[in-house]
XYZ file of C-alpha atoms in Angstrom:
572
model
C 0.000 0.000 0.000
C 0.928 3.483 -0.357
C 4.465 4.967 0.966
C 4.950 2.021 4.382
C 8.516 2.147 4.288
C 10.090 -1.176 4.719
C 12.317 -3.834 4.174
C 11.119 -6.296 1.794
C 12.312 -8.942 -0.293
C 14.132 -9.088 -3.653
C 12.538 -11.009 -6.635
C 14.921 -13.347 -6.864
C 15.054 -15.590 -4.051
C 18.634 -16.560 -4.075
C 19.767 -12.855 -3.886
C 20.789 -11.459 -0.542
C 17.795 -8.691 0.752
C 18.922 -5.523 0.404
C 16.363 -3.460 -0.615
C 14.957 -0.835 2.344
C 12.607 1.041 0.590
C 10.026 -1.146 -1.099
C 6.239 0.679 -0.616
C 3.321 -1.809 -2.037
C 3.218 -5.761 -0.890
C 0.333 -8.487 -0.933
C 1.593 -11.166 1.425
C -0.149 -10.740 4.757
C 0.471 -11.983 8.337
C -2.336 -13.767 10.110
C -3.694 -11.900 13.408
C -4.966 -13.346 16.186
C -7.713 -10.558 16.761
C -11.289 -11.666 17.151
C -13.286 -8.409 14.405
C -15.630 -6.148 16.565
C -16.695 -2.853 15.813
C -14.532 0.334 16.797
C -15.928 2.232 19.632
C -17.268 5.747 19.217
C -17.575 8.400 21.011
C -19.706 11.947 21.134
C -20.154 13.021 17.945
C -18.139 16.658 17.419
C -18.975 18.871 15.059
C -16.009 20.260 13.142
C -14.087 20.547 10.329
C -10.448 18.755 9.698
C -7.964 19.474 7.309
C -5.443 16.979 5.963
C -1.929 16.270 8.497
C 0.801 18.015 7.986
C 2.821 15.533 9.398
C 6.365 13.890 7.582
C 3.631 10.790 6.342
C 0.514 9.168 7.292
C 0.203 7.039 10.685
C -2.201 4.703 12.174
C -2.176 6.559 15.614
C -3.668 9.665 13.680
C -5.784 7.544 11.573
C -7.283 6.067 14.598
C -8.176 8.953 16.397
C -9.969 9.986 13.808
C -12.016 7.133 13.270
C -13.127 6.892 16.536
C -14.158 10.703 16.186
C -17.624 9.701 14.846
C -19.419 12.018 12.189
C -23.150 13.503 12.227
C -24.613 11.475 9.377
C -27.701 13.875 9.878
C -25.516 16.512 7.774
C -25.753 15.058 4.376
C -28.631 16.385 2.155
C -30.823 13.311 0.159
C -29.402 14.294 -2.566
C -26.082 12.791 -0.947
C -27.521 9.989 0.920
C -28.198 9.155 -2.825
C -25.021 9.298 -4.614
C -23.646 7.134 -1.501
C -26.153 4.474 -1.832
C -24.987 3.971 -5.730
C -21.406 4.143 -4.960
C -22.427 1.861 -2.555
C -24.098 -0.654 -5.205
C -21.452 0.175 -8.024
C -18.783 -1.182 -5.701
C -20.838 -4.295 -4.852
C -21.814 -5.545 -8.380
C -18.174 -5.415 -9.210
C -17.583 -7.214 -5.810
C -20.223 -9.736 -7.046
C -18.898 -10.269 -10.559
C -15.413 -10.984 -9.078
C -16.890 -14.264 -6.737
C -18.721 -15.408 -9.704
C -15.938 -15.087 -11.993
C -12.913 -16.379 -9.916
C -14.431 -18.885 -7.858
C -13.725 -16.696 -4.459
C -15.469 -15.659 -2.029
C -14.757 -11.882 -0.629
C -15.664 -10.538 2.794
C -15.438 -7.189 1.843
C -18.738 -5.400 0.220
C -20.133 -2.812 -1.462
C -21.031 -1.332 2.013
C -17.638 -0.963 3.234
C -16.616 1.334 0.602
C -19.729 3.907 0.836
C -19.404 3.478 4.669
C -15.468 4.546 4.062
C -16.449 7.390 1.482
C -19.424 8.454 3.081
C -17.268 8.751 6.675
C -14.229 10.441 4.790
C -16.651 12.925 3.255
C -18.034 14.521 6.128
C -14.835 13.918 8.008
C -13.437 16.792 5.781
C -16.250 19.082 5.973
C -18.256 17.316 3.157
C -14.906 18.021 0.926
C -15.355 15.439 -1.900
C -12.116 16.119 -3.290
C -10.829 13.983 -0.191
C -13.008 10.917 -1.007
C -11.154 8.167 -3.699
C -13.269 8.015 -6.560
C -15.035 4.007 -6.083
C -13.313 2.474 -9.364
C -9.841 3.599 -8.115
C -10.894 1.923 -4.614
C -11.653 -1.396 -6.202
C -8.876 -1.341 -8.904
C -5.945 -0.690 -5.926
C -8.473 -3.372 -3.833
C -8.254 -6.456 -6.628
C -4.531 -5.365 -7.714
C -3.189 -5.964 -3.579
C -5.606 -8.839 -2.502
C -7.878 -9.879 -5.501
C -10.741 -7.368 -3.605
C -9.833 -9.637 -0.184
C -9.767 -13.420 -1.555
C -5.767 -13.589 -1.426
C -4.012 -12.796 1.922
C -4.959 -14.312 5.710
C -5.665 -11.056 6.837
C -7.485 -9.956 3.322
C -11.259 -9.586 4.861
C -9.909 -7.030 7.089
C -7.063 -5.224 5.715
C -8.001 -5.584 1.885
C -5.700 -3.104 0.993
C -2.242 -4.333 2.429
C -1.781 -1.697 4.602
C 1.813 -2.478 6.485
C 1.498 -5.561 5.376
C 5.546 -6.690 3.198
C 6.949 -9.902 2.137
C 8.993 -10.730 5.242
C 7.105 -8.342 7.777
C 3.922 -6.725 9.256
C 3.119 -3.631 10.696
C 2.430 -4.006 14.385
C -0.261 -1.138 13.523
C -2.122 -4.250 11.395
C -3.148 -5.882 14.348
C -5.562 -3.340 15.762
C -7.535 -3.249 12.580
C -10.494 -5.019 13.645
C -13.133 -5.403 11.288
C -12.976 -5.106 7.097
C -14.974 -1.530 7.871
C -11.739 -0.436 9.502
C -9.283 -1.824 7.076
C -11.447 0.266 4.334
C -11.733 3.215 6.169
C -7.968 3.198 6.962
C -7.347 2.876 3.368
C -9.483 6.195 2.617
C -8.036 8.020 5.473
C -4.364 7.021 4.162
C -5.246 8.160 0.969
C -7.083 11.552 2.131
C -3.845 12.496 4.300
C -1.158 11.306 2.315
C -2.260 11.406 -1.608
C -5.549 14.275 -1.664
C -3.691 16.614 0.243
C -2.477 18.531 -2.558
C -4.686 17.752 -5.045
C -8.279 16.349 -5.879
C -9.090 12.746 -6.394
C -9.598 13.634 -10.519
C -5.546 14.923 -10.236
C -4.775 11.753 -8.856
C -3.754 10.050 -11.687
C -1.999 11.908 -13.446
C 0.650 11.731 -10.970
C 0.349 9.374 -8.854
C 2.881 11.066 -6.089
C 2.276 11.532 -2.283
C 2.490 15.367 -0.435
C 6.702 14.523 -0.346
C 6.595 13.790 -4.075
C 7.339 10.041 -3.013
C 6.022 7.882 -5.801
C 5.427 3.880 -5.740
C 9.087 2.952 -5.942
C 10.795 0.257 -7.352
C 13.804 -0.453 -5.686
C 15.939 2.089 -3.592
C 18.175 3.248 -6.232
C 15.221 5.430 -6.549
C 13.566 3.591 -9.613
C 10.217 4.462 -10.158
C 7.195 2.166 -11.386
C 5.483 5.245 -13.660
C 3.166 2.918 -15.170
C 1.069 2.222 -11.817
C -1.416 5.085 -12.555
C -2.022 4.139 -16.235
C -2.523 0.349 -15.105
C -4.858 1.453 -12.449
C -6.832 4.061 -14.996
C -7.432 0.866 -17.394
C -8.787 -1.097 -14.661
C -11.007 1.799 -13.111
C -12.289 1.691 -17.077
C -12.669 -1.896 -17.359
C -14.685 -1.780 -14.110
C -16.923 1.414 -14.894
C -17.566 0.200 -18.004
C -18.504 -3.331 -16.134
C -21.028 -1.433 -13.618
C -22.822 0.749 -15.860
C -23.860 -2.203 -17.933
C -25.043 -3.883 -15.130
C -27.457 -1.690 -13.338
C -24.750 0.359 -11.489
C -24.220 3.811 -13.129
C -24.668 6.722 -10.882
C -27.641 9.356 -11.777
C -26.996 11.609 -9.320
C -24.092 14.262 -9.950
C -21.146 14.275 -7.606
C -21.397 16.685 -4.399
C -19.448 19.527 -5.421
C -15.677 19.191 -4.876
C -13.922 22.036 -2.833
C -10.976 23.402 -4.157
C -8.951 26.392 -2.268
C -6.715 27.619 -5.590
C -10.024 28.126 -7.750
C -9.444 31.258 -9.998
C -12.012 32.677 -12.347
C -11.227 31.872 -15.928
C -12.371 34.697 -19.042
C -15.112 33.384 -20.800
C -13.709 31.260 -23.881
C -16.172 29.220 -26.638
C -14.373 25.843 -24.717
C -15.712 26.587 -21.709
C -19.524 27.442 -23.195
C -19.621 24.384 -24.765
C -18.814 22.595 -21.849
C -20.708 24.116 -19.695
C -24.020 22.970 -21.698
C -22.407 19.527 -22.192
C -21.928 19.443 -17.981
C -25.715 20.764 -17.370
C -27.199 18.220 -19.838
C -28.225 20.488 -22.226
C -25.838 18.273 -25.164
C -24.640 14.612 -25.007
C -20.961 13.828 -25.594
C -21.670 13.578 -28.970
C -22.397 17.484 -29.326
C -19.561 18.002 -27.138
C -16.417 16.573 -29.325
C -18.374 17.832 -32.399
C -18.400 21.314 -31.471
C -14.472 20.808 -30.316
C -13.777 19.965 -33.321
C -12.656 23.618 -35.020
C -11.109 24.491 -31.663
C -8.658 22.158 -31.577
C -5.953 24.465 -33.162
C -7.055 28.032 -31.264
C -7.761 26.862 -27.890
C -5.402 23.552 -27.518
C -4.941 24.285 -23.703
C -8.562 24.708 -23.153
C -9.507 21.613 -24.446
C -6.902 19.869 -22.524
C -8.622 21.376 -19.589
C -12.044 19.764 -20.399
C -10.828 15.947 -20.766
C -9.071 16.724 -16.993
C -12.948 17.884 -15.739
C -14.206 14.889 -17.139
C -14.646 11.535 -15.316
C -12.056 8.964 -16.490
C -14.203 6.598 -17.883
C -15.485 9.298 -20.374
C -12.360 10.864 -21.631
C -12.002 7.965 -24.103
C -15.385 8.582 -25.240
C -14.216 12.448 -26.066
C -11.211 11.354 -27.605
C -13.098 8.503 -30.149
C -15.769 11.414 -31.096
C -13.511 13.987 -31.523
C -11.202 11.828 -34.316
C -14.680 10.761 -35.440
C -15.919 13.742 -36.589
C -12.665 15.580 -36.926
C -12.399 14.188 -40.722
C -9.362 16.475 -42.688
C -9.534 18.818 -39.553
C -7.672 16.241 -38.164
C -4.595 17.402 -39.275
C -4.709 21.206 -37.967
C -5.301 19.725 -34.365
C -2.623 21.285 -31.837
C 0.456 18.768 -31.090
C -0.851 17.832 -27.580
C -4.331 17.842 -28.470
C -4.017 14.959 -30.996
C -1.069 13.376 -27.917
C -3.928 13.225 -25.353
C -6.601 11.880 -27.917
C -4.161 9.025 -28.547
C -3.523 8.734 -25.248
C -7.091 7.988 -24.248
C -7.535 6.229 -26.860
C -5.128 3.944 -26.282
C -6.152 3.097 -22.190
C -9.190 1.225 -24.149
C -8.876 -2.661 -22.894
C -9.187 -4.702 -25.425
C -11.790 -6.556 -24.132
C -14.226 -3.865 -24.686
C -16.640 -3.840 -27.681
C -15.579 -0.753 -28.798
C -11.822 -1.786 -29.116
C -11.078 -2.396 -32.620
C -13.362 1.286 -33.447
C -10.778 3.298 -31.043
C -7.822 1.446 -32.689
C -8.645 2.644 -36.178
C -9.364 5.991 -34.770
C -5.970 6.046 -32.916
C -4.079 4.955 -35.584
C -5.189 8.180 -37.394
C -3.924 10.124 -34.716
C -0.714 8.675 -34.676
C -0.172 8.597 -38.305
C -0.400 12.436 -37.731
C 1.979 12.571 -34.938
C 4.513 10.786 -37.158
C 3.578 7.362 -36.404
C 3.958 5.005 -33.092
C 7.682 3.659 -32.619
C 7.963 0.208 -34.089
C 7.923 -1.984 -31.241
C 10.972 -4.227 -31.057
C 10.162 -7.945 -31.775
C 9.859 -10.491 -28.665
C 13.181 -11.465 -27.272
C 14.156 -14.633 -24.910
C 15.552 -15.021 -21.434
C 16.941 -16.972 -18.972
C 15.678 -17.167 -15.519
C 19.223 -16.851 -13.439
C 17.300 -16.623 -10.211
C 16.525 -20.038 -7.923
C 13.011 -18.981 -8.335
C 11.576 -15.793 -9.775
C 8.085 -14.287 -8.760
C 5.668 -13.353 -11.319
C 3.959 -9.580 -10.584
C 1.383 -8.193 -11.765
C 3.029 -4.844 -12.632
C 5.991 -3.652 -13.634
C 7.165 -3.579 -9.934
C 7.171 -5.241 -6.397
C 5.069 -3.092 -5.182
C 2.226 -5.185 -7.184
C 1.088 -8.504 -5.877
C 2.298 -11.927 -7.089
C 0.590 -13.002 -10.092
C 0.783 -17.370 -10.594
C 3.824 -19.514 -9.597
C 7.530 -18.542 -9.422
C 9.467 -19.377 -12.541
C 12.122 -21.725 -11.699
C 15.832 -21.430 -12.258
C 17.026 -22.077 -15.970
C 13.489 -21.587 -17.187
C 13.492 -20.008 -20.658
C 10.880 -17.033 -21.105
C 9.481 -14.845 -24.054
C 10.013 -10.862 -22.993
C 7.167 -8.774 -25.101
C 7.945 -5.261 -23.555
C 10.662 -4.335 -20.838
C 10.042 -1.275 -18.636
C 11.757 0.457 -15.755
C 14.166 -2.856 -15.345
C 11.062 -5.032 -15.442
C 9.967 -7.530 -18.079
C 6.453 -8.161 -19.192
C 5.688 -11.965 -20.096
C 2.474 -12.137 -20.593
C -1.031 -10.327 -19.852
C -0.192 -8.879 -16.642
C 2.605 -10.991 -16.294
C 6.254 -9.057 -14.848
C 9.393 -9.968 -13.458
C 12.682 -8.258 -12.866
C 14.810 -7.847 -15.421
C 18.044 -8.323 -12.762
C 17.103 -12.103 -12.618
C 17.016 -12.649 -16.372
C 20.162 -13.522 -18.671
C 18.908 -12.590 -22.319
C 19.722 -14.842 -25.215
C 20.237 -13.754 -28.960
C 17.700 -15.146 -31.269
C 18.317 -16.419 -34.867
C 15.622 -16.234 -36.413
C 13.429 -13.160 -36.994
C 9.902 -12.851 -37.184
C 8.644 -13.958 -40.440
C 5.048 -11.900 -40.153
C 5.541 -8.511 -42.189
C 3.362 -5.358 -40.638
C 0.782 -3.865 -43.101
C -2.263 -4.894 -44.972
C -2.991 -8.471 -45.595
C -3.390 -9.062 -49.536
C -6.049 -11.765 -48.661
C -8.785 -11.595 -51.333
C -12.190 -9.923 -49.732
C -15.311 -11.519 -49.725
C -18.692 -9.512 -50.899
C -18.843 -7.984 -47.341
C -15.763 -8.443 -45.321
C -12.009 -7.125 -45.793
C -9.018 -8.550 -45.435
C -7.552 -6.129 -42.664
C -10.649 -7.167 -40.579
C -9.254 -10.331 -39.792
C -5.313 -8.946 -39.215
C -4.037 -9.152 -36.045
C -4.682 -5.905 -33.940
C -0.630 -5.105 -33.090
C -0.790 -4.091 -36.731
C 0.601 -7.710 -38.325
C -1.011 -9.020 -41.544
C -2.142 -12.059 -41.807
C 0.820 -14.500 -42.817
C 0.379 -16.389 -46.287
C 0.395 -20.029 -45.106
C -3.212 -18.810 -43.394
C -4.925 -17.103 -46.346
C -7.147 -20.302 -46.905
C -8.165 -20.376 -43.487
C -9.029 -16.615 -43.760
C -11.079 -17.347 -47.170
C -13.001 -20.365 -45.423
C -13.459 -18.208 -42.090
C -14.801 -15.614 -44.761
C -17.318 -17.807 -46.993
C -18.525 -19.438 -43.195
C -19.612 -15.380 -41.882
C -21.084 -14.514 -44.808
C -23.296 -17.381 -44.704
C -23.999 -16.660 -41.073
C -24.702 -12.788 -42.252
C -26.994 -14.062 -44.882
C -28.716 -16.296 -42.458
C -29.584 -13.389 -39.714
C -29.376 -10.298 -42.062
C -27.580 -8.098 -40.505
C -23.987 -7.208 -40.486
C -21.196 -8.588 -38.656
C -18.427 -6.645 -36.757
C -15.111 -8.949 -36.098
C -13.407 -7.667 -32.928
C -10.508 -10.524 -33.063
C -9.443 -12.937 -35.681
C -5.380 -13.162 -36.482
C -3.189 -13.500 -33.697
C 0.641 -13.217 -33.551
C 2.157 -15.754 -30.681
C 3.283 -12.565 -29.099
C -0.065 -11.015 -29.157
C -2.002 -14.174 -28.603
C 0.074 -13.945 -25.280
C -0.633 -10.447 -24.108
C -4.032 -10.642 -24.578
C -3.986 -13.926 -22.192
C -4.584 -16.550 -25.003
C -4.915 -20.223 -24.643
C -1.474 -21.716 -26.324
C -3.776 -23.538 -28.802
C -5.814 -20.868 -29.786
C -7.003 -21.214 -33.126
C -6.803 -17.372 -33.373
C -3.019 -18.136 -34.021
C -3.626 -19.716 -37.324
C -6.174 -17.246 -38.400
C -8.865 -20.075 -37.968
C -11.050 -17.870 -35.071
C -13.136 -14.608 -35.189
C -14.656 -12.907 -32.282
C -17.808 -11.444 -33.589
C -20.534 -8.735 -32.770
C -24.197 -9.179 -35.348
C -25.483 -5.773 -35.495
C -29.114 -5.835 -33.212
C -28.501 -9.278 -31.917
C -27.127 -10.523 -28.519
C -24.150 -13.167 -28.303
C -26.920 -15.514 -26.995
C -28.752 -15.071 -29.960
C -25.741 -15.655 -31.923
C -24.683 -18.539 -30.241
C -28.169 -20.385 -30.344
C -28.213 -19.284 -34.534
C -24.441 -20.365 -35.026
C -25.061 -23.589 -32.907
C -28.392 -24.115 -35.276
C -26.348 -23.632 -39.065
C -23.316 -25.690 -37.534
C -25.558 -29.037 -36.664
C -27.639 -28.373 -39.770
C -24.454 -28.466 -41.939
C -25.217 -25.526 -43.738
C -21.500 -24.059 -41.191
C -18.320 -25.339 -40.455
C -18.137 -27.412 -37.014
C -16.006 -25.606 -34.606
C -15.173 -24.005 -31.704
C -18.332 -21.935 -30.575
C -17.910 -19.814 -27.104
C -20.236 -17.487 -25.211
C -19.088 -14.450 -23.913
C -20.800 -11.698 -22.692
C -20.110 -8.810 -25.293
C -19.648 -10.933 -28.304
C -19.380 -14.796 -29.577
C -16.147 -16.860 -30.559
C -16.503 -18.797 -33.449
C -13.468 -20.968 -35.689
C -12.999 -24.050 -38.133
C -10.783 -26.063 -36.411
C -13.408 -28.988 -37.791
C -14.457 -30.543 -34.354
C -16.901 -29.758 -32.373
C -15.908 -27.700 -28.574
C -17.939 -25.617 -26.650
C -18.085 -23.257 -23.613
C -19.948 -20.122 -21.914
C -17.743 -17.671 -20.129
C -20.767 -15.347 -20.592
């Protein structure tokens, strides 16, 4: 968790510790404390302001906790908003014990009990309170949202809690409405005290500039806030879809260096967008010809909006930008990428953003060609697997053993990436020069179309065309969609065919994916559900009139491929 300085251990286990400045850690000490509830006392009305302190302790935080607030003080129009962040946090909660097979302690009501508490804690300053998708993304990043850890359910955050140690403070959390609210607390004092919970992000420092480090040669993991914002995307995305979105507007933030701005066109137009008067579509549109005049207004707007909308700016804005594109401002057209580009691929809207982004960036002067996958030795005993670029992030699957040979897809900040969220330190790995090169050559594929689908649809999404050995299993993949297009009459998007190995990898796909051989296609039918899909795919396939296959259910679109015999499964 944030800034507990302590000793921890390396990454490779046969490697003497020396390390006294690791900050974030996910193996937790079991207490002996039986949970009860924190005592309160009188309730005092006043107002706090954040420590001033050297860092954040528990002493402080405790005091405060046991300081209760006057509930009686919010309006209903913030009893509301608390009750959905409340039910946003607990369908995500819920999705994660269906999904994983867990079962979490921690609920929706711990974090609007920790929000709610922080809130009027700092004289109903919402700028203090951690936005609920940032609470859940830190929560399933250091204990899988408190299924991993013996001391999870109460201190889901890892609070004090390192490889080889534990905070004596740990033991005196006594319930998981403690742990939460210590995490808020810590967060209000330490990371909110110098700017708003929307800042956060963009750099993810603490009041002493101290950042998630590394190692303590100083090495800093600059990639925790953009792994975080992807998450808090993935799950907003996840809880608006399911009954979670929030309809009431946030209680207005405090902010003590507010200055009056001049009037500008920018700010007009956002003004409408942020009373309701226009939809995000309106609002891109009519930022469109301002791209070039006011470059540092616009930049302003995609900071006021909520993260999980900025993407949504950026996609409408390239949309509709058409050859005004190109007279964009220089950071303008950065940050549009930018958002563009924290788009998981698991959304439905994926390939869309990619096509938009590549636009961009072909206007920037194109991305950097990324170097091709290299291999490694493992030189350590064993080497632990993370789930970031970092030991601050928690373990992610078994230590590699010694001698193991891995494939490195992306190094950063002396860490290699393996896989999909996948890490390990570069210090433990002795690289290996490679013979042969990759054969796949970026571009277009030359595959001939079929009446309504093109070639690049089915290359892979890193930009790789579809190698030549696979162009009949593209044309068959072809002939069996359009028969399934003439069957339900409407047309079909393809979010994933092609795979490279490399990509196929990232993305966290099976080793015998038929995606690899060009064989697969993750579909969308315009105006029909996967279910539908499935049931129509599952109808042509035992009819003969489609290929037997591979036919899988997932909740935003349907797997189909030709492998010839018959498999099945619902991940929906």
């Amino acid at each position: 968790m944030p800034d507990q300085i302590m000793k921890t251990q390396n990454e490779g286990a046969n490697t003497q510790n020396k390390s006294k400045s690791q900050v974030v850690h996910n193996q937790t000490i079991k207490t002996n404390q039986t949970p009860h509830k924190a005592k309160r006392g009188a309730v005092i009305q006043r107002k706090t302001t954040p420590s001033k302190t050297e860092k954040w302790t528990f002493s402080q935080f405790e005091k405060a906790y046991n300081t209760p607030v006057d509930q009686s003080e919010l309006t209903t129009e913030e009893k509301k908003y608390f009750e959905e962040y409340e039910k946003r946090a607990q369908v995500y909660l819920d999705r994660a014990g269906s999904k994983w097979g867990g079962k979490t302690k921690i609920t929706g009501s711990m974090f609007a009990n920790a929000a709610r508490w922080s809130y009027l804690h700092y004289g109903k300053d919402m700028s203090k309170v951690v936005p609920v998708e940032f609470a859940l993304a830190q929560a399933q990043f250091e204990s899988h949202l408190g299924m991993t850890g013996r001391s999870a359910s109460k201190n889901p955050f890892n609070i004090g809690e390192y490889n080889n140690s534990t905070a004596s403070f740990v033991s005196k959390v006594k319930d998981g409405d403690m742990g939460v609210a210590m995490y808020y607390h810590l967060m209000a004092e330490d990371y909110l005290s110098a700017r708003t919970s929307d800042e956060l992000l963009e750099n993810f420092v603490n009041e002493r500039g101290s950042r998630y480090q590394v190692d303590d040669g100083g090495v800093s993991d600059k990639s925790y806030e953009a792994d975080v914002k992807k998450q808090m995307g993935f799950i907003g995305r996840y809880a608006d879809k399911n009954g979670a979105k929030f309809t009431t507007t946030t209680p207005d933030k405090k902010t003590t260096t507010a200055k009056k701005t001049t009037s500008n066109p920018v700010e007009t137009v956002y003004k409408k967008y942020s009373s309701g008067k226009i939809d995000m579509i309106a609002l891109g549109t009519a930022l469109v010809p301002l791209a070039k005049s006011h470059a540092s207004h616009i930049l302003q707007v995609f900071d006021k909006l909520p993260w999980l909308h900025r993407d949504n700016l950026a996609y409408v804005m390239t949309n509709h930008g058409g050859s005004a594109l190109a007279s964009f401002d220089k950071k303008v057209l950065q940050r549009i990428s930018d958002e563009l580009d924290a788009v998981p691929w698991i959304s439905r809207t994926y390939t869309a953003t990619q096509i938009q982004k590549k636009k961009v960036d072909a206007l920037l002067g194109g991305q950097k060609k990324q170097p091709s996958s290299k291999k490694g030795i493992v030189t350590a005993s064993s080497l632990n697997v993370r789930k970031g670029a970092g030991a601050n992030f928690g373990k992610n699957g078994k230590a590699i053993k010694n001698g193991a040979e891995i494939t490195i897809l992306e190094t950063k900040n002396g860490w290699h990436r393996i896989g999909d969220h996948r890490w390990v330190s570069a210090k433990y790995v002795s690289l290996v020069k490679t013979e042969e090169k990759d054969k796949n050559t970026k571009g277009k594929s030359s595959v001939p179309t079929s009446t309504n689908f093109k070639a690049s649809e089915f290359d892979c999404h890193d930009g790789t065309a579809v190698p030549p050995e696979y162009y009949p299993n593209v044309q068959n993949l072809m002939k069996q969609l359009e028969i399934l297009r003439t069957e339900m009459g409407a047309s079909i998007a393809i979010n994933s065919s092609y795979r490279t190995p490399s990509h196929n990898k990232a993305v966290g796909g099976k080793a015998n994916s038929q995606h690899l051989y060009a064989k697969a296609a993750d579909i969308v039918v315009k105006g029909y559900t996967p279910k539908q899909v499935h049931t129509k795919i599952e109808a042509l396939t035992k009819a003969g009139k489609m290929t037997q296959g591979g036919l899988g259910l997932y909740k935003t679109f349907v797997h189909y491929d030709i492998r010839g015999t018959k498999a099945r499964w619902d991940l929906s």
